[in-house]
Amino acid sequence: MNGPRKHVYVKSFGCQMNVYDSRRMADTLAPEGYSETPSAEAADLVILNTCHIRDKAAEKVYSELGRIRRLKEAAAADGRRVVVAVAGCVAQAEGDEIIRRQPAVDVVVGPQSYHRLPELLQRAARDGRAVDTEFPVDDKFAHLAAPSPAAVRARGASAFITVQEGCDKFCTFCVVPYTRGAELSRPVRAIVAEAEQLAAAGVREVSLIGQNVNAYHGEGPDGWPWPLAQLLHRIAAIGGIERLRYTTSHPRDMSDDLVAAHRDLASLMPQLHLPVQSGSDRVLAAMNRRHTRADYLDLVRRLRDARPDLALTSDFIVGFPGETAADFAATLDLIDEAGFSGAFSFKYSPRPGTPGADMDDQIDEDTKSERLQRLQGAIERHQTAFNRRCLHRSLDVLFERTGRHPGQLVGRSPYLQPVQVTAPASLIGEIAPVTIAEIGSNSLFGVLTSQPRPRAQERDLLAAGA
Ligand code: SAM
Ligand code: SF4
């Protein structure tokens, strides 16, 4: 690509899938002459990759668009053209409506069409506007440019790979089946190739992600659909990938072989995010979760049999239509029985077009707020208890970045806890044993126990006596 470089600023809202998509958008624009900038002010192209899961998330996008409009006007006064694109689930759900509400927007692109960004930018330059919220039949992943090794390194030693998208579960509160479309799994070959590229550029931890990741059933090299457990075993065999995770899982799709992978696969980290939403059978049925409280607790027991130190996290919704005080008490009770190491919790937000929004017995805001506070208190107690059990233990930490204080690094334990340690910056990207010395409110503090663990390739060389 000739000519001056242009700058793109991509801001992600919402889940890890959006973070992954944002990176792939930047990769797709790199051959068009765009390099990424962390500053909206310096950008020629601003992309907001949006989330529609709750009302607040969608509203945040409009307030951010107000700020971007002022920035675009200031640039225009300086004779500079700034293009504004809205991507992601708000784009999918609201389409043209976004441009009506905020005329500064030039491009609207849904989560299944962002591989067409270069073409949409050309169309916007020509026609003033471009909107694409189709669910195209062609596989977007097959059209996305791979990141350069330098881009991979800049993003750190831990990487996401989207292996599955969309959802066919239709929980009655959720917009995902409408914004992300039907469930689709990428072929094993494409995922392995992506993981090998990441490993070759120095990535040591891979998280396989999907809205319903454990429903994965992508085509294997043998022509048969492979379940997630088989995919995990295959990726674990790639040299250099020392840690594996997957998220987000639905309890209904936790097959026996996936439970067994938590026992058999050393690189599969002992942490699992398994949303339950509620502890009441009545509410679970109204949410169309298709499992009971007993099913969930039985699954937790089987997982802990397979991996006794498993750190289990979850999602909860309080104030779903019709939730009584007794239903809520059942949720608090489940929290005590399951013993979570952390959780995300939300007040129910009625989403247009979902069955929950039309249900009778919507719960008032005050009750939702009061229940959320009590639920978060219960989660915090369990989180603190889990963290306390880590005190004085030596945990392997993968260092990700510098901390807030000079000389401090932040990394992740196998249980995904943030751990802060005084250590040289040369350890970023390395895994080293750390003794946990103190428990903070959001992270652990530790002391480096010894030198970083050699990388897998170095271990092989050492074992061969080289
Ligand atoms: N697929 C995952 C599952 O089945 O649990 C969850 C995906 S969703 C993107 C993430 C979380 O957002 C959900 O687990 C749920 O707790 C929350 N959520 C989704 N819709 C919501 C709504 N309408 N109001 C409040 N929270 C919601
Ligand atoms: Fe939404 Fe998850 Fe239910 Fe699918 S399984 S509808 S993504 S909450």
Coordinates of C-alpha atoms and ligand atoms in Angstrom, one line a residue:
M1 CA 0.0 0.0 0.0
N2 CA 1.5 3.3 -1.0
G3 CA 0.6 6.8 0.2
P4 CA 0.5 8.3 3.8
R5 CA -0.5 6.0 6.6
K6 CA -3.9 6.5 8.1
H7 CA -4.8 5.9 11.7
V8 CA -7.7 3.9 13.0
Y9 CA -9.0 4.1 16.6
V10 CA -11.2 1.1 17.6
K11 CA -13.1 1.2 20.9
S12 CA -14.7 -2.0 22.2
F13 CA -17.7 -2.2 24.4
G14 CA -19.0 -5.4 26.0
C15 CA -17.7 -8.9 25.9
Q16 CA -14.4 -10.6 24.9
M17 CA -15.9 -11.5 21.5
N18 CA -16.0 -7.8 20.7
V19 CA -12.4 -7.4 21.8
Y20 CA -11.4 -10.2 19.4
D21 CA -13.6 -8.7 16.6
S22 CA -12.0 -5.2 17.2
R23 CA -8.6 -6.7 16.7
R24 CA -9.6 -8.5 13.5
M25 CA -11.1 -5.3 12.1
A26 CA -7.7 -3.6 12.7
D27 CA -6.0 -6.5 11.0
T28 CA -8.4 -6.2 8.0
L29 CA -7.7 -2.5 7.7
A30 CA -3.9 -2.8 8.0
P31 CA -3.4 -3.8 4.3
E32 CA -5.5 -0.7 3.4
G33 CA -2.9 1.5 5.0
Y34 CA -4.4 1.9 8.5
S35 CA -2.3 1.6 11.6
E36 CA -3.9 1.5 15.1
T37 CA -3.8 4.5 17.4
P38 CA -4.8 4.5 21.0
S39 CA -6.1 8.1 20.6
A40 CA -9.5 9.0 19.1
E41 CA -8.1 12.6 18.5
A42 CA -5.3 11.2 16.2
A43 CA -7.6 9.0 14.2
D44 CA -8.8 9.3 10.6
L45 CA -11.2 6.5 11.2
V46 CA -13.1 5.9 14.5
I47 CA -14.8 2.5 15.0
L48 CA -17.1 1.9 18.0
N49 CA -17.6 -1.8 18.4
T50 CA -20.8 -1.9 20.4
C51 CA -22.7 -4.0 22.8
H52 CA -26.5 -4.3 23.0
I53 CA -26.8 -6.8 25.8
R54 CA -28.3 -4.3 28.4
D55 CA -30.0 -1.0 27.9
K56 CA -27.1 0.8 29.7
A57 CA -24.5 -0.7 27.3
A58 CA -26.4 0.6 24.3
E59 CA -26.9 4.1 25.8
K60 CA -23.2 4.3 26.5
V61 CA -22.6 4.1 22.7
Y62 CA -24.8 7.1 22.0
S63 CA -23.1 9.2 24.6
E64 CA -19.7 8.2 23.2
L65 CA -21.0 9.1 19.7
G66 CA -21.8 12.6 20.9
R67 CA -18.1 13.0 22.0
I68 CA -16.9 11.6 18.6
R69 CA -19.2 14.0 16.7
R70 CA -17.5 17.0 18.4
L71 CA -14.1 15.6 17.6
K72 CA -15.2 15.1 13.9
E73 CA -16.4 18.7 13.7
A74 CA -13.1 20.0 15.3
A75 CA -11.1 18.0 12.7
A76 CA -13.3 19.3 9.8
A77 CA -12.6 22.8 11.0
D78 CA -8.9 21.9 10.6
G79 CA -9.6 20.6 7.1
R80 CA -9.3 16.9 8.1
R81 CA -11.9 14.3 7.3
V82 CA -12.7 11.8 10.1
V83 CA -14.8 8.8 9.3
V84 CA -17.0 7.3 12.0
A85 CA -18.1 3.7 11.9
V86 CA -20.5 1.9 14.3
A87 CA -19.9 -1.9 14.4
G88 CA -21.1 -4.7 16.7
C89 CA -24.5 -5.6 18.2
V90 CA -26.0 -2.1 18.4
A91 CA -25.2 -1.7 14.7
Q92 CA -27.0 -5.0 14.0
A93 CA -30.0 -4.2 16.2
E94 CA -30.6 -0.6 15.2
G95 CA -29.1 -0.3 11.7
D96 CA -30.1 2.9 9.9
E97 CA -31.7 4.2 13.1
I98 CA -28.2 5.0 14.4
I99 CA -27.5 7.4 11.5
R100 CA -30.9 9.1 12.2
R101 CA -30.0 9.5 15.8
Q102 CA -26.4 10.5 15.2
P103 CA -25.8 11.9 11.6
A104 CA -22.0 12.0 12.3
V105 CA -22.0 8.3 11.7
D106 CA -20.8 7.3 8.2
V107 CA -20.7 3.5 8.3
V108 CA -22.9 1.0 10.2
V109 CA -21.6 -2.6 10.1
G110 CA -23.0 -5.7 11.9
P111 CA -20.9 -8.3 13.6
Q112 CA -21.2 -10.8 10.7
S113 CA -20.1 -8.3 8.0
Y114 CA -17.0 -6.5 9.3
H115 CA -14.7 -8.3 6.8
R116 CA -16.4 -6.0 4.3
L117 CA -15.1 -2.8 6.1
P118 CA -12.7 -1.8 3.3
E119 CA -15.5 -1.9 0.7
L120 CA -17.9 -0.1 3.1
L121 CA -15.4 2.7 3.7
Q122 CA -15.1 3.1 -0.1
R123 CA -18.9 3.2 -0.4
A124 CA -19.2 5.8 2.3
A125 CA -16.5 8.0 0.6
R126 CA -18.5 7.8 -2.6
D127 CA -22.2 7.9 -1.4
G128 CA -21.8 9.6 2.0
R129 CA -23.1 6.6 4.0
A130 CA -22.9 2.8 4.0
V131 CA -24.9 0.3 6.1
D132 CA -24.4 -3.5 6.1
T133 CA -26.3 -5.6 8.7
E134 CA -26.7 -8.7 6.6
F135 CA -26.0 -12.2 7.8
P136 CA -23.9 -13.1 4.7
V137 CA -23.6 -16.7 3.6
D138 CA -19.8 -16.4 3.1
D139 CA -17.6 -17.1 6.1
K140 CA -16.3 -13.8 7.4
F141 CA -13.3 -15.5 9.0
A142 CA -12.1 -16.8 5.7
H143 CA -11.8 -13.2 4.4
L144 CA -10.1 -11.6 7.4
A145 CA -6.4 -10.7 7.1
A146 CA -4.1 -12.4 9.6
P147 CA -2.4 -10.1 12.2
S148 CA 1.3 -9.5 11.6
P149 CA 3.7 -11.1 14.2
A150 CA 4.5 -7.6 15.4
A151 CA 0.7 -6.9 16.0
V152 CA 0.4 -10.2 17.9
R153 CA 3.4 -9.3 20.1
A154 CA 2.0 -5.9 20.8
R155 CA -1.2 -7.4 22.1
G156 CA 0.6 -9.6 24.6
A157 CA 1.2 -13.2 25.6
S158 CA -2.4 -14.1 26.1
A159 CA -4.8 -14.1 23.1
F160 CA -8.4 -14.9 22.2
I161 CA -9.6 -17.0 19.3
T162 CA -13.2 -16.9 18.4
V163 CA -14.2 -20.5 17.6
Q164 CA -18.0 -20.3 17.7
E165 CA -20.4 -17.5 17.2
G166 CA -24.1 -16.9 17.6
C167 CA -26.6 -18.8 19.6
D168 CA -29.7 -21.0 19.1
K169 CA -30.7 -21.2 22.8
F170 CA -33.1 -18.2 22.9
C171 CA -33.0 -17.5 26.6
T172 CA -36.0 -15.2 27.1
F173 CA -34.0 -12.3 28.4
C174 CA -31.2 -12.3 25.7
V175 CA -30.7 -10.4 22.4
V176 CA -27.7 -12.5 21.3
P177 CA -29.6 -14.9 19.0
Y178 CA -31.0 -11.8 17.2
T179 CA -27.9 -9.7 17.0
R180 CA -25.3 -12.4 16.4
G181 CA -27.5 -14.8 14.6
A182 CA -27.6 -18.6 14.5
E183 CA -24.9 -20.8 16.0
L184 CA -21.9 -21.3 13.8
S185 CA -18.6 -23.1 14.5
R186 CA -15.3 -22.5 12.7
P187 CA -13.5 -25.5 11.2
V188 CA -10.8 -27.0 13.3
R189 CA -8.2 -26.5 10.6
A190 CA -8.7 -22.7 10.6
I191 CA -8.5 -22.5 14.4
V192 CA -5.4 -24.6 14.6
A193 CA -3.7 -22.5 11.9
E194 CA -4.6 -19.3 13.9
A195 CA -3.3 -20.8 17.1
E196 CA 0.0 -21.9 15.5
Q197 CA 0.5 -18.4 14.1
L198 CA -0.1 -16.9 17.6
A199 CA 2.3 -19.4 19.2
A200 CA 5.0 -18.7 16.6
A201 CA 4.7 -15.0 17.5
G202 CA 5.2 -15.7 21.3
V203 CA 1.6 -16.2 22.6
R204 CA 1.6 -18.6 25.5
E205 CA -2.1 -18.6 26.6
V206 CA -5.1 -19.0 24.3
S207 CA -8.7 -18.5 25.3
L208 CA -11.2 -20.1 22.9
I209 CA -14.2 -17.9 22.9
G210 CA -17.8 -18.0 21.7
Q211 CA -21.3 -16.9 22.9
N212 CA -22.0 -20.5 23.6
V213 CA -18.5 -22.0 23.2
N214 CA -19.1 -25.4 24.6
A215 CA -21.8 -26.0 21.8
Y216 CA -18.8 -26.0 19.5
H217 CA -19.1 -28.6 16.7
G218 CA -16.8 -27.4 13.9
E219 CA -15.7 -29.6 11.1
G220 CA -12.6 -31.6 11.9
P221 CA -9.8 -32.6 9.5
D222 CA -11.4 -36.0 9.3
G223 CA -14.6 -34.4 7.9
W224 CA -16.6 -35.1 11.2
P225 CA -17.8 -32.5 13.6
W226 CA -15.4 -32.2 16.5
P227 CA -16.7 -31.3 20.0
L228 CA -14.9 -28.6 22.1
A229 CA -13.0 -31.2 24.2
Q230 CA -11.4 -32.7 21.1
L231 CA -10.5 -29.2 19.8
L232 CA -8.9 -28.4 23.2
H233 CA -6.8 -31.5 23.1
R234 CA -5.6 -30.6 19.5
I235 CA -4.6 -27.1 20.5
A236 CA -2.9 -28.3 23.6
A237 CA -0.6 -30.2 21.3
I238 CA 0.7 -27.0 19.7
G239 CA 4.3 -26.2 20.9
G240 CA 4.4 -23.0 22.9
I241 CA 0.8 -22.9 24.0
E242 CA 1.1 -23.5 27.7
R243 CA -2.2 -22.3 29.0
L244 CA -5.7 -22.9 27.6
R245 CA -9.1 -21.5 28.6
Y246 CA -12.5 -21.3 27.1
T247 CA -15.5 -19.1 27.6
T248 CA -18.6 -18.7 27.8
S249 CA -20.2 -22.0 28.5
H250 CA -23.8 -23.0 28.9
P251 CA -24.5 -25.7 31.6
R252 CA -26.6 -27.7 29.1
D253 CA -23.6 -28.2 26.8
M254 CA -21.1 -29.4 29.4
S255 CA -20.5 -32.9 28.0
D256 CA -18.7 -35.7 29.9
D257 CA -15.7 -35.4 27.6
L258 CA -15.4 -31.7 28.4
V259 CA -15.6 -32.4 32.1
A260 CA -13.0 -35.1 31.7
A261 CA -10.7 -32.6 29.9
H262 CA -10.5 -30.6 33.2
R263 CA -8.9 -33.8 34.7
D264 CA -6.8 -34.9 31.7
L265 CA -5.4 -31.7 30.1
A266 CA -2.6 -30.2 32.1
S267 CA -2.6 -27.0 30.1
L268 CA -6.4 -26.4 30.6
M269 CA -6.4 -23.9 33.4
P270 CA -8.4 -24.7 36.6
Q271 CA -11.0 -22.0 36.0
L272 CA -14.4 -22.1 34.4
H273 CA -17.1 -19.5 33.7
L274 CA -20.4 -21.2 33.9
P275 CA -23.3 -18.8 34.0
V276 CA -26.4 -20.0 36.0
Q277 CA -28.4 -16.7 36.1
S278 CA -30.7 -17.9 38.9
G279 CA -31.0 -20.6 41.6
S280 CA -34.8 -20.9 41.3
D281 CA -36.2 -23.6 39.1
R282 CA -39.3 -21.5 38.4
V283 CA -37.1 -18.6 37.2
L284 CA -34.8 -20.9 35.2
A285 CA -37.8 -22.3 33.4
A286 CA -39.2 -18.8 32.7
M287 CA -35.7 -17.8 31.3
N288 CA -35.8 -20.9 29.1
R289 CA -32.4 -22.1 30.5
R290 CA -33.4 -25.7 30.0
H291 CA -31.8 -27.0 33.2
T292 CA -32.7 -27.1 36.8
R293 CA -30.9 -26.0 39.9
A294 CA -30.2 -29.7 40.8
D295 CA -28.7 -30.2 37.3
Y296 CA -26.4 -27.3 37.8
L297 CA -25.2 -28.4 41.2
D298 CA -24.7 -31.9 40.0
L299 CA -22.5 -30.6 37.2
V300 CA -20.5 -28.5 39.6
R301 CA -19.9 -31.7 41.7
R302 CA -18.7 -33.6 38.6
L303 CA -16.4 -30.8 37.6
R304 CA -14.9 -30.7 41.1
D305 CA -14.4 -34.4 41.0
A306 CA -12.5 -34.0 37.8
R307 CA -10.5 -30.9 39.0
P308 CA -10.8 -30.4 42.8
D309 CA -9.2 -26.9 42.8
L310 CA -11.4 -25.6 40.0
A311 CA -12.3 -21.9 40.4
L312 CA -15.9 -21.5 39.3
T313 CA -17.3 -18.2 38.2
S314 CA -20.8 -17.3 37.0
D315 CA -23.3 -14.7 35.7
F316 CA -26.5 -13.8 37.6
I317 CA -29.5 -11.8 36.7
V318 CA -31.6 -10.3 39.5
G319 CA -35.2 -9.1 39.1
F320 CA -36.2 -11.2 36.1
P321 CA -40.0 -10.8 35.6
G322 CA -41.9 -12.7 38.3
E323 CA -38.9 -13.3 40.5
T324 CA -40.3 -13.5 44.1
A325 CA -38.4 -13.1 47.4
A326 CA -38.4 -16.9 47.7
D327 CA -36.9 -17.3 44.2
F328 CA -34.2 -14.8 45.1
A329 CA -33.5 -16.6 48.4
A330 CA -33.0 -19.8 46.3
T331 CA -30.3 -17.9 44.3
L332 CA -28.5 -16.8 47.4
D333 CA -28.7 -20.4 48.6
L334 CA -27.2 -21.7 45.4
I335 CA -24.3 -19.3 45.7
D336 CA -23.5 -20.8 49.1
E337 CA -23.8 -24.3 47.8
A338 CA -21.7 -23.9 44.7
G339 CA -19.0 -21.7 46.3
F340 CA -18.0 -19.4 43.4
S341 CA -14.7 -17.6 43.2
G342 CA -16.3 -14.6 41.5
A343 CA -19.3 -13.6 39.4
F344 CA -20.8 -10.9 37.2
S345 CA -24.2 -9.9 38.3
F346 CA -26.8 -7.7 36.6
K347 CA -30.2 -6.2 37.1
Y348 CA -32.6 -7.6 34.5
S349 CA -32.8 -5.2 31.6
P350 CA -35.8 -5.7 29.3
R351 CA -34.6 -5.9 25.7
P352 CA -36.9 -5.0 22.8
G353 CA -38.0 -8.0 20.8
T354 CA -37.2 -10.6 23.5
P355 CA -40.0 -12.5 25.2
G356 CA -38.9 -11.3 28.7
A357 CA -39.7 -7.7 27.8
D358 CA -43.4 -8.6 27.2
M359 CA -43.8 -10.7 30.4
D360 CA -46.1 -9.6 33.2
D361 CA -44.8 -8.9 36.7
Q362 CA -41.8 -6.8 35.7
I363 CA -39.9 -6.1 38.9
D364 CA -39.4 -2.5 40.1
E365 CA -36.0 -0.8 40.1
D366 CA -35.7 -0.5 43.9
T367 CA -36.2 -4.2 44.4
K368 CA -33.7 -5.0 41.6
S369 CA -31.1 -2.7 43.2
E370 CA -31.6 -4.1 46.7
R371 CA -31.3 -7.7 45.4
L372 CA -28.3 -6.9 43.4
Q373 CA -26.5 -5.4 46.4
R374 CA -27.3 -8.5 48.5
L375 CA -26.2 -10.9 45.8
Q376 CA -22.9 -9.0 45.3
G377 CA -22.3 -9.2 49.0
A378 CA -22.7 -13.0 49.0
I379 CA -20.4 -13.3 45.9
E380 CA -17.8 -11.1 47.6
R381 CA -17.7 -13.3 50.7
H382 CA -17.1 -16.4 48.6
Q383 CA -14.5 -14.6 46.4
T384 CA -12.6 -13.5 49.5
A385 CA -12.8 -17.0 51.0
F386 CA -11.4 -18.4 47.7
N387 CA -8.6 -15.8 47.6
R388 CA -7.7 -16.5 51.2
R389 CA -7.1 -20.1 50.4
C390 CA -4.4 -19.0 47.9
L391 CA -2.5 -17.1 50.7
H392 CA 1.1 -18.4 51.1
R393 CA 0.7 -20.7 48.1
S394 CA 3.0 -20.6 45.1
L395 CA 1.0 -19.9 41.9
D396 CA 2.4 -19.7 38.4
V397 CA 1.7 -16.2 37.1
L398 CA 1.7 -15.2 33.4
F399 CA 2.9 -11.6 33.4
E400 CA 0.8 -9.4 31.1
R401 CA 1.8 -5.7 31.6
T402 CA 3.3 -3.1 33.9
G403 CA 1.3 -2.1 37.0
R404 CA 0.3 1.3 38.3
H405 CA 3.4 1.6 40.5
P406 CA 7.0 1.8 39.2
G407 CA 8.6 -1.6 39.1
Q408 CA 5.3 -3.4 39.4
L409 CA 4.0 -6.1 37.0
V410 CA 0.5 -7.5 36.7
G411 CA -0.2 -11.0 35.6
R412 CA -2.8 -13.7 36.0
S413 CA -2.8 -16.8 38.2
P414 CA -4.1 -20.1 36.8
Y415 CA -7.4 -19.2 38.5
L416 CA -7.5 -15.9 36.5
Q417 CA -7.0 -13.7 39.5
P418 CA -4.9 -10.6 38.8
V419 CA -1.6 -10.8 40.7
Q420 CA 0.6 -7.8 41.3
V421 CA 4.3 -8.4 41.9
T422 CA 7.5 -6.3 42.0
A423 CA 9.5 -7.7 39.1
P424 CA 11.5 -6.6 36.1
A425 CA 9.7 -5.6 32.9
S426 CA 11.7 -8.3 31.1
L427 CA 9.3 -10.8 32.7
I428 CA 6.3 -9.6 30.6
G429 CA 5.2 -12.6 28.6
E430 CA 6.9 -15.0 30.9
I431 CA 5.4 -17.5 33.4
A432 CA 7.0 -17.5 36.9
P433 CA 6.1 -18.9 40.3
V434 CA 4.9 -16.3 42.8
T435 CA 4.2 -16.8 46.5
I436 CA 0.9 -15.0 47.4
A437 CA 1.6 -12.7 50.3
E438 CA -1.5 -10.5 50.6
I439 CA -5.1 -10.4 49.4
G440 CA -6.5 -7.1 48.1
S441 CA -10.1 -6.3 47.2
N442 CA -9.6 -6.9 43.5
S443 CA -6.2 -8.6 43.2
L444 CA -3.6 -10.6 45.0
F445 CA -0.1 -9.4 45.9
G446 CA 2.8 -11.7 45.6
V447 CA 6.6 -12.2 45.7
L448 CA 8.6 -13.7 42.9
T449 CA 9.7 -17.2 44.2
S450 CA 12.2 -18.0 41.5
Q451 CA 13.2 -17.5 37.9
P452 CA 10.6 -17.8 35.1
R453 CA 9.7 -21.2 33.9
P454 CA 11.5 -22.1 30.7
R455 CA 9.3 -22.0 27.6
A456 CA 8.2 -25.4 26.2
Q457 CA 10.8 -25.2 23.4
E458 CA 13.6 -24.4 25.9
R459 CA 12.5 -27.3 28.1
D460 CA 12.7 -29.7 25.1
L461 CA 16.2 -28.5 24.4
L462 CA 17.2 -28.9 28.1
A463 CA 15.7 -32.4 28.1
A464 CA 17.7 -33.3 25.0
G465 CA 20.9 -32.1 26.8
A466 CA 21.5 -29.3 24.2
Ligands
SAM1 N1 -24.0 -17.3 26.6 C1 -23.8 -17.0 27.9 C2 -24.8 -17.8 28.8 O1 -25.6 -18.6 28.3 O2 -24.8 -17.7 30.0 C3 -24.0 -15.5 28.2 C4 -23.8 -14.5 27.2 S1 -24.4 -12.9 27.7 C5 -23.5 -12.0 26.5 C6 -23.5 -12.4 29.1 C7 -24.4 -12.2 30.3 O3 -25.2 -11.1 30.2 C8 -25.5 -13.3 30.6 O4 -24.9 -14.4 31.2 C9 -26.5 -12.6 31.5 O5 -26.1 -12.8 32.8 C10 -26.3 -11.1 31.1 N2 -27.5 -10.7 30.4 C11 -27.9 -11.1 29.1 N3 -29.1 -10.4 28.8 C12 -29.4 -9.7 29.9 C13 -30.5 -8.8 30.2 N4 -31.5 -8.6 29.3 N5 -30.5 -8.1 31.3 C14 -29.5 -8.3 32.2 N6 -28.4 -9.1 32.0 C15 -28.4 -9.8 30.9
SF4_2 FE1 -28.0 -15.4 25.3 FE2 -26.2 -17.2 26.4 FE3 -28.9 -17.7 26.4 FE4 -27.5 -17.7 24.1 S1 -27.3 -19.1 25.8 S2 -29.5 -16.8 24.5 S3 -26.1 -16.1 24.4 S4 -27.7 -16.1 27.5

